[in-house]
C-alpha cells in the first residue's frame, strides 16, 4: 500500500513563503517513491510580502493558504483539517515562510512561538509516533513540536544553531548532502538552502530525507 504523506507549505517564495525549489524537490521525490501526497497550509495572512525581484516589502497582504496553492497546483487544504490518523508521515519544506508564517522565529529567534494550527497538526504526528521531516530553517520549529532534547540540524550557521539550542534543541552540524536523524523522535532534518549553492545540492539532502522518512513509516 502506498504511504500517505502530508506536506505543510508556508506561502510561495523563498523570502516570504515556502522555498519553491525545496517544495518541488520534496513533492517530486515523494511522487517518485510512490507516496500519496496532500499539501496543507495555514489560512492566515503572511507576515509580510516581499518583491522577489527587488527584495523590498510590498502591498497588499497575501494569504498563506492561497499563495501555497500556487505550488500545490490548487490541491491544498487548510492545515486545521490535517489529522495524523489519515497520514503516515509529515514533511515541512523551508523558506523564510517557515520562520515568518509557520512561526515567528525570524523576528524572535529562540523566544519564538509556532502558529497554533501548525503546532497542533505537527504534534498530532508526534503523539501518533509517526515520522516528521524538517527541511532548511523548518527545524527552528522542532523544540516546540517535540520538546527539549530533540536533535536536528540547520547546517553550520552558529548563530541560528545557538537560537535552536536556546529553545532546548540539540543541534548537530551537517553538510548539505546529508541528513540528521533523531531516532527517538522519528525526526529527520537536512540543511538544503541553508547551505546549498544550487538546486542539485539542495536535492541531494532532500532526497535522502524523503527516503528516510518513508523508511521510518515501516519501523
PDB file of C-alpha atoms in Angstrom:
ATOM      1  CA  UNK A   1       0.000   0.000   0.000  1.00  0.00           C
ATOM      2  CA  UNK A   2       1.296   3.474  -0.887  1.00  0.00           C
ATOM      3  CA  UNK A   3       2.284   5.664   2.025  1.00  0.00           C
ATOM      4  CA  UNK A   4       0.317   8.856   2.619  1.00  0.00           C
ATOM      5  CA  UNK A   5       2.395  11.943   3.393  1.00  0.00           C
ATOM      6  CA  UNK A   6       1.225  15.402   4.442  1.00  0.00           C
ATOM      7  CA  UNK A   7       3.307  18.421   3.392  1.00  0.00           C
ATOM      8  CA  UNK A   8       2.830  21.764   5.147  1.00  0.00           C
ATOM      9  CA  UNK A   9       3.647  24.792   2.998  1.00  0.00           C
ATOM     10  CA  UNK A  10       4.104  28.395   4.166  1.00  0.00           C
ATOM     11  CA  UNK A  11       3.420  30.506   1.089  1.00  0.00           C
ATOM     12  CA  UNK A  12       5.170  30.779  -2.263  1.00  0.00           C
ATOM     13  CA  UNK A  13       8.666  32.219  -2.493  1.00  0.00           C
ATOM     14  CA  UNK A  14      11.891  31.930  -0.527  1.00  0.00           C
ATOM     15  CA  UNK A  15      11.752  35.368   1.121  1.00  0.00           C
ATOM     16  CA  UNK A  16       8.186  35.297   2.447  1.00  0.00           C
ATOM     17  CA  UNK A  17       6.880  31.757   1.992  1.00  0.00           C
ATOM     18  CA  UNK A  18       7.933  28.226   1.103  1.00  0.00           C
ATOM     19  CA  UNK A  19      11.206  27.844  -0.777  1.00  0.00           C
ATOM     20  CA  UNK A  20       9.884  26.756  -4.154  1.00  0.00           C
ATOM     21  CA  UNK A  21      12.801  24.521  -5.150  1.00  0.00           C
ATOM     22  CA  UNK A  22      12.731  22.730  -1.805  1.00  0.00           C
ATOM     23  CA  UNK A  23       8.981  22.248  -2.030  1.00  0.00           C
ATOM     24  CA  UNK A  24       9.054  20.915  -5.586  1.00  0.00           C
ATOM     25  CA  UNK A  25      12.012  18.605  -4.888  1.00  0.00           C
ATOM     26  CA  UNK A  26      10.112  17.222  -1.899  1.00  0.00           C
ATOM     27  CA  UNK A  27       6.926  16.674  -3.883  1.00  0.00           C
ATOM     28  CA  UNK A  28       8.844  15.156  -6.805  1.00  0.00           C
ATOM     29  CA  UNK A  29      10.751  12.703  -4.634  1.00  0.00           C
ATOM     30  CA  UNK A  30       7.601  11.654  -2.811  1.00  0.00           C
ATOM     31  CA  UNK A  31       5.915  11.006  -6.158  1.00  0.00           C
ATOM     32  CA  UNK A  32       8.928   9.076  -7.441  1.00  0.00           C
ATOM     33  CA  UNK A  33       8.726   6.883  -4.353  1.00  0.00           C
ATOM     34  CA  UNK A  34       5.034   6.201  -4.924  1.00  0.00           C
ATOM     35  CA  UNK A  35       3.705   8.179  -1.974  1.00  0.00           C
ATOM     36  CA  UNK A  36       0.274   9.776  -1.938  1.00  0.00           C
ATOM     37  CA  UNK A  37       0.688  13.440  -1.035  1.00  0.00           C
ATOM     38  CA  UNK A  38      -1.657  16.091   0.308  1.00  0.00           C
ATOM     39  CA  UNK A  39      -0.468  19.650   0.837  1.00  0.00           C
ATOM     40  CA  UNK A  40      -1.689  21.864   3.667  1.00  0.00           C
ATOM     41  CA  UNK A  41      -1.107  25.456   4.784  1.00  0.00           C
ATOM     42  CA  UNK A  42      -2.470  27.773   7.473  1.00  0.00           C
ATOM     43  CA  UNK A  43      -5.314  30.043   6.380  1.00  0.00           C
ATOM     44  CA  UNK A  44      -3.690  33.252   7.653  1.00  0.00           C
ATOM     45  CA  UNK A  45      -2.134  36.408   6.238  1.00  0.00           C
ATOM     46  CA  UNK A  46       1.583  36.314   5.536  1.00  0.00           C
ATOM     47  CA  UNK A  47       3.829  38.190   7.957  1.00  0.00           C
ATOM     48  CA  UNK A  48       4.644  40.422   5.001  1.00  0.00           C
ATOM     49  CA  UNK A  49       5.027  40.236   1.224  1.00  0.00           C
ATOM     50  CA  UNK A  50       8.408  40.555  -0.489  1.00  0.00           C
ATOM     51  CA  UNK A  51       9.029  41.597  -4.086  1.00  0.00           C
ATOM     52  CA  UNK A  52      11.402  38.801  -5.097  1.00  0.00           C
ATOM     53  CA  UNK A  53      12.890  40.925  -7.872  1.00  0.00           C
ATOM     54  CA  UNK A  54      13.819  43.963  -5.781  1.00  0.00           C
ATOM     55  CA  UNK A  55      13.890  42.384  -2.321  1.00  0.00           C
ATOM     56  CA  UNK A  56      11.643  45.148  -0.998  1.00  0.00           C
ATOM     57  CA  UNK A  57       8.460  44.746   1.030  1.00  0.00           C
ATOM     58  CA  UNK A  58       5.265  45.347  -0.929  1.00  0.00           C
ATOM     59  CA  UNK A  59       1.489  45.596  -0.562  1.00  0.00           C
ATOM     60  CA  UNK A  60      -1.220  44.332  -0.409  1.00  0.00           C
ATOM     61  CA  UNK A  61      -1.205  41.487   2.101  1.00  0.00           C
ATOM     62  CA  UNK A  62      -1.378  37.905   0.828  1.00  0.00           C
ATOM     63  CA  UNK A  63      -2.878  34.763   2.327  1.00  0.00           C
ATOM     64  CA  UNK A  64      -0.569  31.850   3.122  1.00  0.00           C
ATOM     65  CA  UNK A  65      -3.056  29.189   2.021  1.00  0.00           C
ATOM     66  CA  UNK A  66      -3.857  30.976  -1.250  1.00  0.00           C
ATOM     67  CA  UNK A  67      -0.185  31.545  -2.070  1.00  0.00           C
ATOM     68  CA  UNK A  68       0.755  27.957  -1.174  1.00  0.00           C
ATOM     69  CA  UNK A  69      -1.890  26.777  -3.646  1.00  0.00           C
ATOM     70  CA  UNK A  70       0.408  28.050  -6.410  1.00  0.00           C
ATOM     71  CA  UNK A  71       2.936  25.337  -5.571  1.00  0.00           C
ATOM     72  CA  UNK A  72       0.299  22.668  -4.931  1.00  0.00           C
ATOM     73  CA  UNK A  73      -1.488  23.455  -8.223  1.00  0.00           C
ATOM     74  CA  UNK A  74      -4.625  24.175  -6.211  1.00  0.00           C
ATOM     75  CA  UNK A  75      -4.700  20.804  -4.455  1.00  0.00           C
ATOM     76  CA  UNK A  76      -4.278  22.086  -0.915  1.00  0.00           C
ATOM     77  CA  UNK A  77      -6.246  22.182   2.329  1.00  0.00           C
ATOM     78  CA  UNK A  78      -6.381  24.304   5.451  1.00  0.00           C
ATOM     79  CA  UNK A  79      -3.920  22.878   7.993  1.00  0.00           C
ATOM     80  CA  UNK A  80      -6.787  22.787  10.504  1.00  0.00           C
ATOM     81  CA  UNK A  81      -8.045  19.770   8.543  1.00  0.00           C
ATOM     82  CA  UNK A  82      -4.784  17.861   8.968  1.00  0.00           C
ATOM     83  CA  UNK A  83      -5.046  14.777  11.183  1.00  0.00           C
ATOM     84  CA  UNK A  84      -2.188  12.355  11.754  1.00  0.00           C
ATOM     85  CA  UNK A  85      -4.683   9.484  11.696  1.00  0.00           C
ATOM     86  CA  UNK A  86      -5.041   9.991   7.943  1.00  0.00           C
ATOM     87  CA  UNK A  87      -1.321  10.020   7.088  1.00  0.00           C
ATOM     88  CA  UNK A  88       1.866   8.053   7.615  1.00  0.00           C
ATOM     89  CA  UNK A  89       4.311  10.974   7.785  1.00  0.00           C
ATOM     90  CA  UNK A  90       4.684  14.761   7.705  1.00  0.00           C
ATOM     91  CA  UNK A  91       7.250  16.959   5.919  1.00  0.00           C
ATOM     92  CA  UNK A  92       7.821  20.726   6.160  1.00  0.00           C
ATOM     93  CA  UNK A  93       9.965  22.391   3.460  1.00  0.00           C
ATOM     94  CA  UNK A  94      11.893  25.528   4.378  1.00  0.00           C
ATOM     95  CA  UNK A  95      11.964  29.069   3.100  1.00  0.00           C
ATOM     96  CA  UNK A  96      11.512  32.163   5.248  1.00  0.00           C
ATOM     97  CA  UNK A  97       7.787  31.379   5.424  1.00  0.00           C
ATOM     98  CA  UNK A  98       8.600  28.653   7.942  1.00  0.00           C
ATOM     99  CA  UNK A  99      10.240  31.311  10.111  1.00  0.00           C
ATOM    100  CA  UNK A 100       7.720  34.092   9.391  1.00  0.00           C
ATOM    101  CA  UNK A 101       4.337  32.419   8.813  1.00  0.00           C
ATOM    102  CA  UNK A 102       4.528  28.972  10.422  1.00  0.00           C
ATOM    103  CA  UNK A 103       6.359  30.597  13.328  1.00  0.00           C
ATOM    104  CA  UNK A 104       7.851  33.960  14.281  1.00  0.00           C
ATOM    105  CA  UNK A 105      11.410  32.648  14.537  1.00  0.00           C
ATOM    106  CA  UNK A 106      12.649  35.234  12.017  1.00  0.00           C
ATOM    107  CA  UNK A 107      11.757  38.088  14.352  1.00  0.00           C
ATOM    108  CA  UNK A 108      12.003  36.478  17.802  1.00  0.00           C
ATOM    109  CA  UNK A 109      14.652  33.783  17.441  1.00  0.00           C
ATOM    110  CA  UNK A 110      14.777  31.468  20.447  1.00  0.00           C
ATOM    111  CA  UNK A 111      11.826  33.282  22.020  1.00  0.00           C
ATOM    112  CA  UNK A 112       9.560  32.378  19.103  1.00  0.00           C
ATOM    113  CA  UNK A 113       6.242  30.573  19.036  1.00  0.00           C
ATOM    114  CA  UNK A 114       4.693  28.316  16.398  1.00  0.00           C
ATOM    115  CA  UNK A 115       1.429  29.148  14.626  1.00  0.00           C
ATOM    116  CA  UNK A 116      -1.204  27.286  16.711  1.00  0.00           C
ATOM    117  CA  UNK A 117      -2.850  25.318  13.888  1.00  0.00           C
ATOM    118  CA  UNK A 118       0.524  24.198  12.536  1.00  0.00           C
ATOM    119  CA  UNK A 119       1.717  23.222  16.007  1.00  0.00           C
ATOM    120  CA  UNK A 120      -1.413  21.193  16.737  1.00  0.00           C
ATOM    121  CA  UNK A 121      -1.129  19.351  13.424  1.00  0.00           C
ATOM    122  CA  UNK A 122       2.566  18.556  13.878  1.00  0.00           C
ATOM    123  CA  UNK A 123       2.125  17.431  17.468  1.00  0.00           C
ATOM    124  CA  UNK A 124      -0.592  15.027  16.392  1.00  0.00           C
ATOM    125  CA  UNK A 125       2.095  13.174  14.404  1.00  0.00           C
ATOM    126  CA  UNK A 126       4.363  13.146  17.463  1.00  0.00           C
ATOM    127  CA  UNK A 127       1.566  11.696  19.592  1.00  0.00           C
ATOM    128  CA  UNK A 128       0.987   9.032  16.953  1.00  0.00           C
ATOM    129  CA  UNK A 129       4.744   8.223  16.775  1.00  0.00           C
ATOM    130  CA  UNK A 130       4.778   8.967  13.048  1.00  0.00           C
ATOM    131  CA  UNK A 131       7.900  10.372  11.317  1.00  0.00           C
ATOM    132  CA  UNK A 132       8.433  14.042  10.526  1.00  0.00           C
ATOM    133  CA  UNK A 133      10.894  15.649   8.111  1.00  0.00           C
ATOM    134  CA  UNK A 134      12.037  19.253   8.602  1.00  0.00           C
ATOM    135  CA  UNK A 135      13.975  20.975   5.822  1.00  0.00           C
ATOM    136  CA  UNK A 136      16.220  24.079   5.780  1.00  0.00           C
ATOM    137  CA  UNK A 137      15.052  26.530   8.510  1.00  0.00           C
ATOM    138  CA  UNK A 138      11.985  24.426   9.446  1.00  0.00           C
ATOM    139  CA  UNK A 139      13.957  22.690  12.252  1.00  0.00           C
ATOM    140  CA  UNK A 140      13.535  26.000  14.112  1.00  0.00           C
ATOM    141  CA  UNK A 141      10.112  24.573  14.995  1.00  0.00           C
ATOM    142  CA  UNK A 142      11.491  21.295  16.338  1.00  0.00           C
ATOM    143  CA  UNK A 143      11.792  22.158  20.028  1.00  0.00           C
ATOM    144  CA  UNK A 144       8.201  23.412  20.108  1.00  0.00           C
ATOM    145  CA  UNK A 145       6.923  20.357  18.274  1.00  0.00           C
ATOM    146  CA  UNK A 146       8.867  17.688  20.160  1.00  0.00           C
ATOM    147  CA  UNK A 147      10.066  19.363  23.351  1.00  0.00           C
ATOM    148  CA  UNK A 148      13.538  19.893  24.766  1.00  0.00           C
ATOM    149  CA  UNK A 149      16.229  17.397  23.848  1.00  0.00           C
ATOM    150  CA  UNK A 150      15.185  16.864  20.238  1.00  0.00           C
ATOM    151  CA  UNK A 151      18.100  16.517  17.799  1.00  0.00           C
ATOM    152  CA  UNK A 152      18.097  18.374  14.468  1.00  0.00           C
ATOM    153  CA  UNK A 153      20.225  20.416  12.065  1.00  0.00           C
ATOM    154  CA  UNK A 154      20.175  23.659  10.099  1.00  0.00           C
ATOM    155  CA  UNK A 155      23.685  23.048   8.746  1.00  0.00           C
ATOM    156  CA  UNK A 156      26.650  25.045  10.046  1.00  0.00           C
ATOM    157  CA  UNK A 157      25.340  28.510  10.969  1.00  0.00           C
ATOM    158  CA  UNK A 158      26.461  29.068  14.555  1.00  0.00           C
ATOM    159  CA  UNK A 159      24.091  31.946  15.351  1.00  0.00           C
ATOM    160  CA  UNK A 160      20.993  30.093  14.162  1.00  0.00           C
ATOM    161  CA  UNK A 161      22.129  26.905  15.901  1.00  0.00           C
ATOM    162  CA  UNK A 162      22.526  28.883  19.134  1.00  0.00           C
ATOM    163  CA  UNK A 163      18.902  30.035  18.914  1.00  0.00           C
ATOM    164  CA  UNK A 164      17.767  26.439  18.439  1.00  0.00           C
ATOM    165  CA  UNK A 165      19.800  25.434  21.482  1.00  0.00           C
ATOM    166  CA  UNK A 166      18.185  28.272  23.439  1.00  0.00           C
ATOM    167  CA  UNK A 167      14.829  26.593  22.838  1.00  0.00           C
ATOM    168  CA  UNK A 168      16.156  23.239  24.050  1.00  0.00           C
ATOM    169  CA  UNK A 169      17.043  21.543  20.762  1.00  0.00           C
ATOM    170  CA  UNK A 170      20.306  19.624  20.342  1.00  0.00           C
ATOM    171  CA  UNK A 171      21.914  20.932  17.161  1.00  0.00           C
ATOM    172  CA  UNK A 172      24.193  18.725  15.044  1.00  0.00           C
ATOM    173  CA  UNK A 173      26.308  20.235  12.274  1.00  0.00           C
ATOM    174  CA  UNK A 174      25.548  18.733   8.875  1.00  0.00           C
ATOM    175  CA  UNK A 175      26.688  19.095   5.268  1.00  0.00           C
ATOM    176  CA  UNK A 176      24.226  19.969   2.528  1.00  0.00           C
ATOM    177  CA  UNK A 177      24.120  16.439   1.104  1.00  0.00           C
ATOM    178  CA  UNK A 178      23.485  14.762   4.458  1.00  0.00           C
ATOM    179  CA  UNK A 179      20.653  14.295   6.961  1.00  0.00           C
ATOM    180  CA  UNK A 180      20.457  14.197  10.734  1.00  0.00           C
ATOM    181  CA  UNK A 181      18.114  11.695  12.331  1.00  0.00           C
ATOM    182  CA  UNK A 182      16.719  11.683  15.843  1.00  0.00           C
ATOM    183  CA  UNK A 183      15.655   8.024  16.205  1.00  0.00           C
ATOM    184  CA  UNK A 184      13.810   8.569  19.487  1.00  0.00           C
ATOM    185  CA  UNK A 185      11.528  11.214  17.975  1.00  0.00           C
ATOM    186  CA  UNK A 186      11.425   9.864  14.395  1.00  0.00           C
ATOM    187  CA  UNK A 187      12.629  13.261  13.166  1.00  0.00           C
ATOM    188  CA  UNK A 188      14.794  13.729  10.066  1.00  0.00           C
ATOM    189  CA  UNK A 189      16.281  17.111   9.094  1.00  0.00           C
ATOM    190  CA  UNK A 190      18.579  18.438   6.355  1.00  0.00           C
ATOM    191  CA  UNK A 191      20.091  21.894   5.653  1.00  0.00           C
ATOM    192  CA  UNK A 192      19.044  22.298   1.991  1.00  0.00           C
ATOM    193  CA  UNK A 193      19.264  26.012   1.099  1.00  0.00           C
ATOM    194  CA  UNK A 194      20.715  26.889   4.477  1.00  0.00           C
ATOM    195  CA  UNK A 195      23.882  25.672   2.714  1.00  0.00           C
ATOM    196  CA  UNK A 196      23.060  24.798  -0.891  1.00  0.00           C
ATOM    197  CA  UNK A 197      24.594  26.769  -3.754  1.00  0.00           C
ATOM    198  CA  UNK A 198      22.465  25.029  -6.378  1.00  0.00           C
ATOM    199  CA  UNK A 199      19.221  23.171  -6.801  1.00  0.00           C
ATOM    200  CA  UNK A 200      21.183  19.940  -7.274  1.00  0.00           C
ATOM    201  CA  UNK A 201      22.902  20.411  -3.911  1.00  0.00           C
ATOM    202  CA  UNK A 202      19.575  21.067  -2.227  1.00  0.00           C
ATOM    203  CA  UNK A 203      18.121  17.948  -3.824  1.00  0.00           C
ATOM    204  CA  UNK A 204      20.959  15.736  -2.600  1.00  0.00           C
ATOM    205  CA  UNK A 205      19.924  16.126   1.038  1.00  0.00           C
ATOM    206  CA  UNK A 206      16.178  16.478   0.481  1.00  0.00           C
ATOM    207  CA  UNK A 207      16.017  13.207  -1.464  1.00  0.00           C
ATOM    208  CA  UNK A 208      17.789  11.425   1.397  1.00  0.00           C
ATOM    209  CA  UNK A 209      15.381  12.991   3.882  1.00  0.00           C
ATOM    210  CA  UNK A 210      12.301  11.910   1.936  1.00  0.00           C
ATOM    211  CA  UNK A 211      13.679   8.395   1.502  1.00  0.00           C
ATOM    212  CA  UNK A 212      14.459   8.073   5.223  1.00  0.00           C
ATOM    213  CA  UNK A 213      11.111   9.490   6.319  1.00  0.00           C
ATOM    214  CA  UNK A 214       9.379   6.881   4.134  1.00  0.00           C
ATOM    215  CA  UNK A 215      11.586   4.132   5.555  1.00  0.00           C
ATOM    216  CA  UNK A 216      10.615   5.182   9.067  1.00  0.00           C
ATOM    217  CA  UNK A 217       6.938   4.629   8.263  1.00  0.00           C
ATOM    218  CA  UNK A 218       7.756   0.893   8.227  1.00  0.00           C
ATOM    219  CA  UNK A 219       9.525   0.911  11.596  1.00  0.00           C
TER     220      UNK A 219
END
